[in-house]
Amino acid sequence: MVSTSTPYQNFAKVISSYHDQYAEAGPSNSSSLDSPIRYEAVLDEEGGLIRAFMSAVEEVIKSKTPTTNSFEIDGEEQISLEEHQALLSEHRTWQLLRAIYENQLHRSDPNFIPGSSKQQILENPYTSPEDIMQILINEDPELSLWATLVDHLQTRPFASSAPPLEARHGYLPSTLRRAKTARSAGGISLDPDFTLRDPHGQGLAGEDQTYQTPLLETLWDLVRHGELDQAIKVCEQGGEPWRGATLMGGRRWTMGLMSELAQTPPLEGNRRRLLWKKSCRAIAKNPTLSPAERQLYAALISDLPTLLTSCEDWEDHLWAHIQHRIEYRLQQRWHELGGYWEEESELLGRDDEDVEIAQGGLEEVFKKMQGVQKGGVANAMSDPYHVAQRMIILGRTDLLFNQFADQISKIEASVSPELVGPLVRFFAHLVLTLRTLGQSVPDSAANAIIQAYLTILEREGNDSLVAMYAACLREGSGEESYARFLRAMDHNATREQRMEALSRAKQHNLDVAIIAKETVKMILSEAFEDIPSLSSSEPDITAVSVGLSERDVQLIRSIEWLTMMPETLGEALIKSNDVARYFLALGKANAAQSLIRTLPSSLLEILSNSSMAEDEENHLIEHQEYLKLFSIFRSYEVLADLDSDPNRRPKETSTKLEKHNYNKSLLGAIDRVWERTIGLLQPPEEDDGWLRFRVSRKFENGSKRKIELSIIRRLFIPSLILQLHQLLIQKSTTFPELLDKALELIKIVAREDNHLYEEFLPSSSTGGQGEGKLGLYLERVREVGMVALKVGKGDLFGFRK
């Protein structure tokens, strides 16, 4: 059954499922994908976490058909050969990781008892070679690792099998037929060595000669992959049981059930194994034999010089080098230990040419492999999955992560696009897996890798997975990273969609308050870099009825992230003030008013009862000052609706009562404009004036804030005064008492303690040159005076007739 889920989703399901089932009890962050898990649950060969990762990769491999033609690739059914090979390499790397860490963590278990070969020989000199070899491997960490690697390298990679071989029964059938014909003329012997005794003779018949090379190559492949029983069976089926017997000679002598340590039948193996090795080495070095036969027997005894010529790929070379080292070290240690069977083996015959050709450990192995020119080896040395395998084997995963993190920014230039996602996915889950096993992983490199994976998830449309992986970023990076993801979210997303995104973060123990604050900080920082800065020239004020630009909407909606939880309302107030100041300094009264309307109506009440009540930076006061401004705008809107609506204005046929009621409503609307405007212009005695509260430069953006507040006062105070003057004069013909208010307004503006006239003076940005708005204001004052004189107002200058 082929799953419709993507590999990204499958990996996420696997790791989250295992953590739900097996995560160890701990602090609140124990539900994150990298929290500790019992190592058995991670490393179990049948049902562990790594095995589940391998199954997820297998699912992709089986569901996709590799093709060499990139133009024929169907995204649902086919992948490139390069992609297919990368998946196989990833699968193999997971398999190696499981084997390596199962060995290491098992050995580090306090209950692990390696045993002592010396003690065993002292207690029982008759301990069989097979049993003593197992103890030698258990007690030597390096030998144990080598043996684990050989076991891994002898397993066949996923989706691979032994080379096909034609099934033949009977011994050299073509040669036998030829021999029967020749027997009438004297006959010949067809024992296994007959071609060696007479190298110039007829040799094997054509078909038999042709069959020998694939037969020997198949036997080599079976020996290479530890399938010795199958190799013996192939020999027997092909009528060459004698060759099968030669392959069996490598089995060490064991007394099976006669020994407490063994679980095999009694009296099995080769007591003359050293003599057998000598014979195999003679075959491997015999130049008259075919290369295939020499290489087969070299593989049986790990004769490195001959064996390496048959090794084509990275794993073959690694297997050959390690097998050679294991064979030599075990033989040397057994010789040092002594015991009955070792002494007998020396008497029965030894191989004097059995010397250690390659010295050193795994470091030296990989140095040797660096110089191999064969394509299969040379290419693998720089392949990222094989590099990962090498570092895992050498125990240098820290260096692996650091190097990969350093190259992430360049990876897309050096790796095919379709390979980038799976590669980063592998490294991200490698980080998480090692953390679940309690292994040390460098935080900075891990953060870079996981962050790169978050980018891949976003690019591939797996937004729902971002939070769970972002939670694995260390030192606050999880919140910052998830904030980057939210920053990129469509600013037209609904409030419900935004709340859902934050709730996913909360499920994975990320601090949603920090995320919301970081998200808004990033959006505003990016927006303010991209949008026009405040200019020295004074902008026009945009009417509140004018629509908003897309950029304005993005800024306004960014504050919404801070209004979804009580703990961020204080930040919502601060950031909304920042954006409102920017809008108002540009004259965008429409945008500023729209922003303030998006805030919760209970914001001030909530914050007044919170820790923000002290309001050291006067953010609450600033917000209230903006509310005063927008209440004036609203009162003008109500007046305009009443004054301009033909359905509400009295007609010529209206009754006196209807006209009286309308004028009463109109005058009431004008009075509200007056009251609210004067309330802003003439504050209480304890107040310094609209937006004139103290701003300390020691607080964040203090200097910038002070400048913006000054610009807003200079822009809006003259506008409000001139607008009110115009309203009062226009309506004074209908309501003569409004002229008194106009005269009173002049006095309010002139009062020194109100600081209103200062906003009409030329700004410092113009060098104090020109009249600023003062000339226009004085012209309006003159108009008021002329109207007052015209109607006989004697108290124009403060005295009556």
Coordinates of N, CA, C and O in Angstrom, one line a residue, residues 280-375:
C280 N 44.7 -21.2 1.0 CA 43.9 -20.2 0.4 C 44.8 -19.0 -0.1 O 44.6 -18.5 -1.2
R281 N 45.8 -18.7 0.7 CA 46.7 -17.6 0.3 C 47.5 -18.0 -0.9 O 47.8 -17.2 -1.8
A282 N 47.9 -19.3 -1.0 CA 48.6 -19.8 -2.2 C 47.8 -19.7 -3.4 O 48.3 -19.3 -4.5
I283 N 46.5 -20.0 -3.3 CA 45.5 -19.8 -4.4 C 45.4 -18.3 -4.8 O 45.5 -17.9 -6.0
A284 N 45.3 -17.5 -3.8 CA 45.1 -16.0 -4.0 C 46.3 -15.4 -4.7 O 46.2 -14.4 -5.5
K285 N 47.5 -16.0 -4.5 CA 48.7 -15.4 -5.1 C 49.2 -16.1 -6.3 O 50.2 -15.8 -6.9
N286 N 48.4 -17.1 -6.8 CA 48.9 -17.9 -7.9 C 48.5 -17.2 -9.2 O 47.3 -17.1 -9.6
P287 N 49.5 -16.7 -9.9 CA 49.2 -15.9 -11.1 C 48.6 -16.7 -12.3 O 48.1 -16.2 -13.3
T288 N 48.7 -18.0 -12.2 CA 48.2 -18.9 -13.3 C 46.7 -19.1 -13.2 O 46.1 -19.5 -14.1
L289 N 46.1 -18.7 -12.0 CA 44.7 -18.9 -11.9 C 43.9 -17.6 -12.3 O 44.5 -16.6 -12.5
S290 N 42.7 -17.8 -12.6 CA 41.9 -16.6 -13.0 C 41.7 -15.6 -11.9 O 41.7 -16.0 -10.7
P291 N 41.6 -14.3 -12.3 CA 41.5 -13.3 -11.2 C 40.2 -13.6 -10.3 O 40.3 -13.4 -9.1
A292 N 39.2 -14.1 -10.9 CA 38.0 -14.3 -10.1 C 38.2 -15.4 -9.0 O 37.7 -15.2 -7.9
E293 N 38.9 -16.4 -9.4 CA 39.2 -17.5 -8.4 C 40.2 -17.0 -7.3 O 40.0 -17.2 -6.1
R294 N 41.2 -16.2 -7.7 CA 42.1 -15.7 -6.7 C 41.4 -14.7 -5.8 O 41.7 -14.8 -4.6
Q295 N 40.5 -13.9 -6.3 CA 39.8 -13.0 -5.5 C 38.9 -13.6 -4.5 O 38.7 -13.2 -3.4
L296 N 38.3 -14.8 -4.9 CA 37.4 -15.5 -4.1 C 38.1 -16.0 -2.8 O 37.6 -15.8 -1.7
Y297 N 39.3 -16.6 -3.0 CA 40.0 -17.1 -1.9 C 40.7 -16.0 -1.1 O 40.9 -16.2 0.2
A298 N 41.0 -14.9 -1.7 CA 41.5 -13.8 -0.9 C 40.4 -13.3 0.0 O 40.7 -12.8 1.1
A299 N 39.2 -13.3 -0.5 CA 38.1 -12.8 0.4 C 37.9 -13.7 1.6 O 37.5 -13.2 2.7
L300 N 38.1 -15.0 1.4 CA 37.9 -15.9 2.5 C 38.9 -15.7 3.7 O 38.5 -15.9 4.8
I301 N 40.1 -15.2 3.4 CA 41.1 -15.1 4.4 C 41.5 -13.6 4.6 O 42.5 -13.3 5.3
S302 N 40.8 -12.7 3.9 CA 41.1 -11.3 4.0 C 42.6 -11.0 3.6 O 43.3 -10.2 4.3
D303 N 43.0 -11.6 2.5 CA 44.3 -11.3 1.9 C 44.2 -9.9 1.2 O 43.7 -9.9 0.0
L304 N 44.6 -8.8 1.8 CA 44.2 -7.5 1.4 C 44.8 -7.1 0.0 O 44.0 -6.6 -0.8
P305 N 46.0 -7.4 -0.3 CA 46.5 -7.0 -1.7 C 45.7 -7.6 -2.8 O 45.3 -6.8 -3.8
T306 N 45.3 -8.8 -2.7 CA 44.5 -9.4 -3.8 C 43.1 -9.1 -3.7 O 42.4 -8.8 -4.7
L307 N 42.6 -9.0 -2.5 CA 41.2 -8.7 -2.2 C 40.8 -7.3 -2.8 O 39.7 -7.2 -3.3
L308 N 41.6 -6.3 -2.5 CA 41.2 -5.0 -2.9 C 41.0 -4.8 -4.4 O 40.3 -3.9 -4.9
T309 N 41.7 -5.6 -5.2 CA 41.5 -5.5 -6.7 C 40.1 -5.9 -7.1 O 39.7 -5.4 -8.2
S310 N 39.4 -6.6 -6.3 CA 38.0 -7.0 -6.6 C 37.0 -6.1 -6.0 O 35.8 -6.2 -6.2
C311 N 37.4 -5.1 -5.2 CA 36.5 -4.2 -4.5 C 36.2 -3.0 -5.4 O 37.1 -2.3 -5.8
E312 N 34.9 -2.8 -5.7 CA 34.5 -1.8 -6.6 C 34.0 -0.5 -6.0 O 34.2 0.6 -6.5
D313 N 33.3 -0.7 -4.8 CA 32.7 0.5 -4.2 C 33.2 0.8 -2.8 O 34.1 0.1 -2.3
W314 N 32.7 1.9 -2.2 CA 33.1 2.4 -0.9 C 32.9 1.3 0.1 O 33.8 1.1 0.9
E315 N 31.8 0.6 0.2 CA 31.5 -0.4 1.2 C 32.5 -1.6 1.0 O 32.9 -2.2 2.0
D316 N 32.7 -2.0 -0.2 CA 33.6 -3.1 -0.5 C 35.0 -2.8 0.1 O 35.6 -3.7 0.8
H317 N 35.5 -1.7 -0.1 CA 36.9 -1.3 0.4 C 36.9 -1.2 1.9 O 37.8 -1.7 2.5
L318 N 35.8 -0.6 2.5 CA 35.8 -0.5 3.9 C 35.7 -1.9 4.6 O 36.4 -2.2 5.5
W319 N 34.9 -2.8 4.0 CA 34.7 -4.2 4.5 C 36.1 -4.9 4.4 O 36.5 -5.6 5.4
A320 N 36.8 -4.8 3.3 CA 38.0 -5.5 3.1 C 39.1 -5.1 4.2 O 39.7 -5.9 4.8
H321 N 39.2 -3.8 4.3 CA 40.2 -3.2 5.3 C 39.9 -3.7 6.7 O 40.8 -4.1 7.5
I322 N 38.6 -3.6 7.1 CA 38.2 -3.9 8.5 C 38.3 -5.4 8.7 O 38.8 -5.9 9.8
Q323 N 37.9 -6.2 7.7 CA 37.9 -7.7 7.9 C 39.4 -8.1 8.0 O 39.7 -9.0 8.8
H324 N 40.3 -7.5 7.3 CA 41.7 -7.9 7.4 C 42.2 -7.6 8.8 O 42.9 -8.4 9.4
R325 N 41.8 -6.4 9.3 CA 42.3 -6.0 10.7 C 41.7 -7.0 11.8 O 42.4 -7.3 12.7
I326 N 40.5 -7.3 11.6 CA 39.9 -8.2 12.6 C 40.6 -9.6 12.6 O 40.9 -10.1 13.6
E327 N 40.8 -10.1 11.4 CA 41.4 -11.4 11.2 C 42.8 -11.5 11.9 O 43.1 -12.4 12.6
Y328 N 43.6 -10.4 11.6 CA 44.9 -10.4 12.1 C 44.9 -10.2 13.6 O 45.6 -10.9 14.4
R329 N 44.1 -9.3 14.1 CA 44.1 -9.0 15.6 C 43.6 -10.2 16.4 O 44.2 -10.6 17.4
L330 N 42.6 -10.9 15.9 CA 42.1 -12.1 16.6 C 43.1 -13.2 16.7 O 43.3 -13.8 17.7
Q331 N 43.8 -13.4 15.5 CA 44.8 -14.4 15.5 C 46.0 -14.1 16.4 O 46.5 -15.0 17.1
Q332 N 46.4 -12.8 16.4 CA 47.5 -12.4 17.3 C 47.1 -12.5 18.8 O 47.9 -13.1 19.6
R333 N 45.9 -12.1 19.1 CA 45.5 -12.2 20.5 C 45.3 -13.7 21.0 O 45.7 -14.0 22.1
W334 N 44.8 -14.5 20.1 CA 44.7 -15.9 20.4 C 46.0 -16.6 20.6 O 46.2 -17.4 21.6
H335 N 47.0 -16.2 19.8 CA 48.3 -16.7 19.9 C 48.9 -16.3 21.3 O 49.6 -17.1 22.0
E336 N 48.7 -15.0 21.7 CA 49.2 -14.5 23.0 C 48.6 -15.2 24.2 O 49.2 -15.5 25.2
L337 N 47.3 -15.6 24.0 CA 46.6 -16.2 25.1 C 47.0 -17.7 25.3 O 47.2 -18.1 26.4
G338 N 47.3 -18.4 24.2 CA 47.6 -19.8 24.3 C 46.4 -20.6 24.6 O 45.3 -20.3 24.2
G339 N 46.6 -21.8 25.3 CA 45.5 -22.7 25.5 C 45.7 -23.9 24.7 O 46.5 -24.0 23.7
Y340 N 45.0 -25.0 25.0 CA 45.1 -26.3 24.4 C 45.0 -26.2 22.8 O 45.8 -26.7 22.1
W341 N 43.9 -25.6 22.4 CA 43.6 -25.6 20.9 C 44.5 -24.7 20.1 O 44.8 -25.0 19.0
E342 N 45.0 -23.7 20.7 CA 46.0 -22.8 20.1 C 47.3 -23.5 19.9 O 47.9 -23.5 18.8
E343 N 47.7 -24.3 20.9 CA 49.0 -25.0 20.8 C 48.8 -26.1 19.7 O 49.7 -26.4 18.9
E344 N 47.6 -26.8 19.7 CA 47.4 -27.8 18.7 C 47.5 -27.2 17.3 O 48.0 -27.8 16.4
S345 N 46.8 -26.1 17.2 CA 46.8 -25.4 15.8 C 48.2 -25.1 15.3 O 48.5 -25.3 14.1
E346 N 49.1 -24.7 16.2 CA 50.5 -24.4 15.8 C 51.1 -25.7 15.3 O 51.9 -25.7 14.4
L347 N 50.8 -26.8 16.0 CA 51.5 -28.1 15.7 C 50.9 -28.7 14.3 O 51.7 -29.3 13.6
L348 N 49.6 -28.4 14.1 CA 49.0 -28.9 12.9 C 49.4 -28.2 11.6 O 49.2 -28.7 10.5
G349 N 50.0 -27.0 11.8 CA 50.4 -26.2 10.6 C 50.0 -24.8 10.7 O 49.0 -24.4 11.2
R350 N 50.9 -23.9 10.3 CA 50.6 -22.4 10.4 C 50.9 -21.7 9.1 O 51.6 -22.3 8.2
D351 N 50.4 -20.5 9.0 CA 50.6 -19.7 7.7 C 51.7 -18.6 8.1 O 51.3 -17.6 8.7
D352 N 52.9 -18.9 7.6 CA 54.0 -17.9 7.9 C 53.8 -16.6 7.2 O 54.4 -15.6 7.6
E353 N 53.0 -16.6 6.1 CA 52.8 -15.3 5.4 C 51.6 -14.5 5.9 O 51.3 -13.5 5.4
D354 N 51.0 -15.0 7.0 CA 49.9 -14.3 7.6 C 50.4 -13.1 8.5 O 50.7 -13.3 9.6
V355 N 50.7 -12.0 7.8 CA 51.2 -10.8 8.5 C 50.3 -9.6 8.4 O 49.4 -9.6 7.4
E356 N 50.4 -8.7 9.3 CA 49.5 -7.5 9.2 C 50.0 -6.6 8.1 O 51.1 -5.9 8.3
I357 N 49.3 -6.5 7.0 CA 49.8 -5.7 5.9 C 49.3 -4.2 6.2 O 50.1 -3.3 5.9
A358 N 48.1 -4.0 6.7 CA 47.6 -2.7 7.0 C 47.5 -2.5 8.5 O 46.8 -3.2 9.1
Q359 N 48.2 -1.5 9.0 CA 48.2 -1.2 10.4 C 47.4 0.0 10.7 O 47.0 0.7 9.9
G360 N 47.1 0.1 12.0 CA 46.3 1.2 12.5 C 44.8 0.9 12.5 O 44.3 -0.2 12.1
G361 N 44.0 1.9 12.9 CA 42.6 1.7 13.1 C 41.8 2.3 11.9 O 42.3 2.4 10.8
L362 N 40.6 2.8 12.2 CA 39.7 3.2 11.2 C 40.1 4.5 10.5 O 39.8 4.8 9.4
E363 N 40.8 5.4 11.3 CA 41.4 6.6 10.7 C 42.3 6.2 9.5 O 42.2 6.9 8.4
E364 N 43.2 5.2 9.7 CA 44.1 4.9 8.7 C 43.3 4.2 7.5 O 43.7 4.4 6.3
V365 N 42.2 3.5 7.8 CA 41.4 2.9 6.7 C 40.9 4.0 5.8 O 41.1 3.9 4.6
F366 N 40.3 5.0 6.4 CA 39.7 6.1 5.5 C 40.8 6.9 4.8 O 40.6 7.4 3.7
K367 N 42.0 7.0 5.4 CA 43.1 7.7 4.7 C 43.5 6.9 3.5 O 43.8 7.5 2.4
K368 N 43.6 5.6 3.6 CA 43.9 4.7 2.5 C 42.8 4.9 1.4 O 43.1 5.0 0.2
M369 N 41.6 4.9 1.8 CA 40.5 5.0 0.8 C 40.5 6.3 0.1 O 40.0 6.4 -1.0
Q370 N 41.0 7.4 0.7 CA 41.1 8.7 0.1 C 41.9 8.6 -1.2 O 41.6 9.4 -2.1
G371 N 42.9 7.7 -1.2 CA 43.7 7.7 -2.4 C 43.2 6.7 -3.5 O 43.9 6.6 -4.5
V372 N 42.1 6.1 -3.3 CA 41.6 5.1 -4.3 C 41.0 5.9 -5.4 O 40.2 6.8 -5.2
Q373 N 41.4 5.6 -6.7 CA 40.9 6.3 -7.8 C 39.7 5.7 -8.5 O 39.1 6.3 -9.4
K374 N 39.2 4.6 -8.1 CA 38.0 4.0 -8.7 C 36.8 4.9 -8.4 O 36.6 5.4 -7.3
G375 N 36.0 5.0 -9.5 CA 34.9 6.0 -9.4 C 34.0 5.7 -8.3 O 33.5 6.7 -7.6

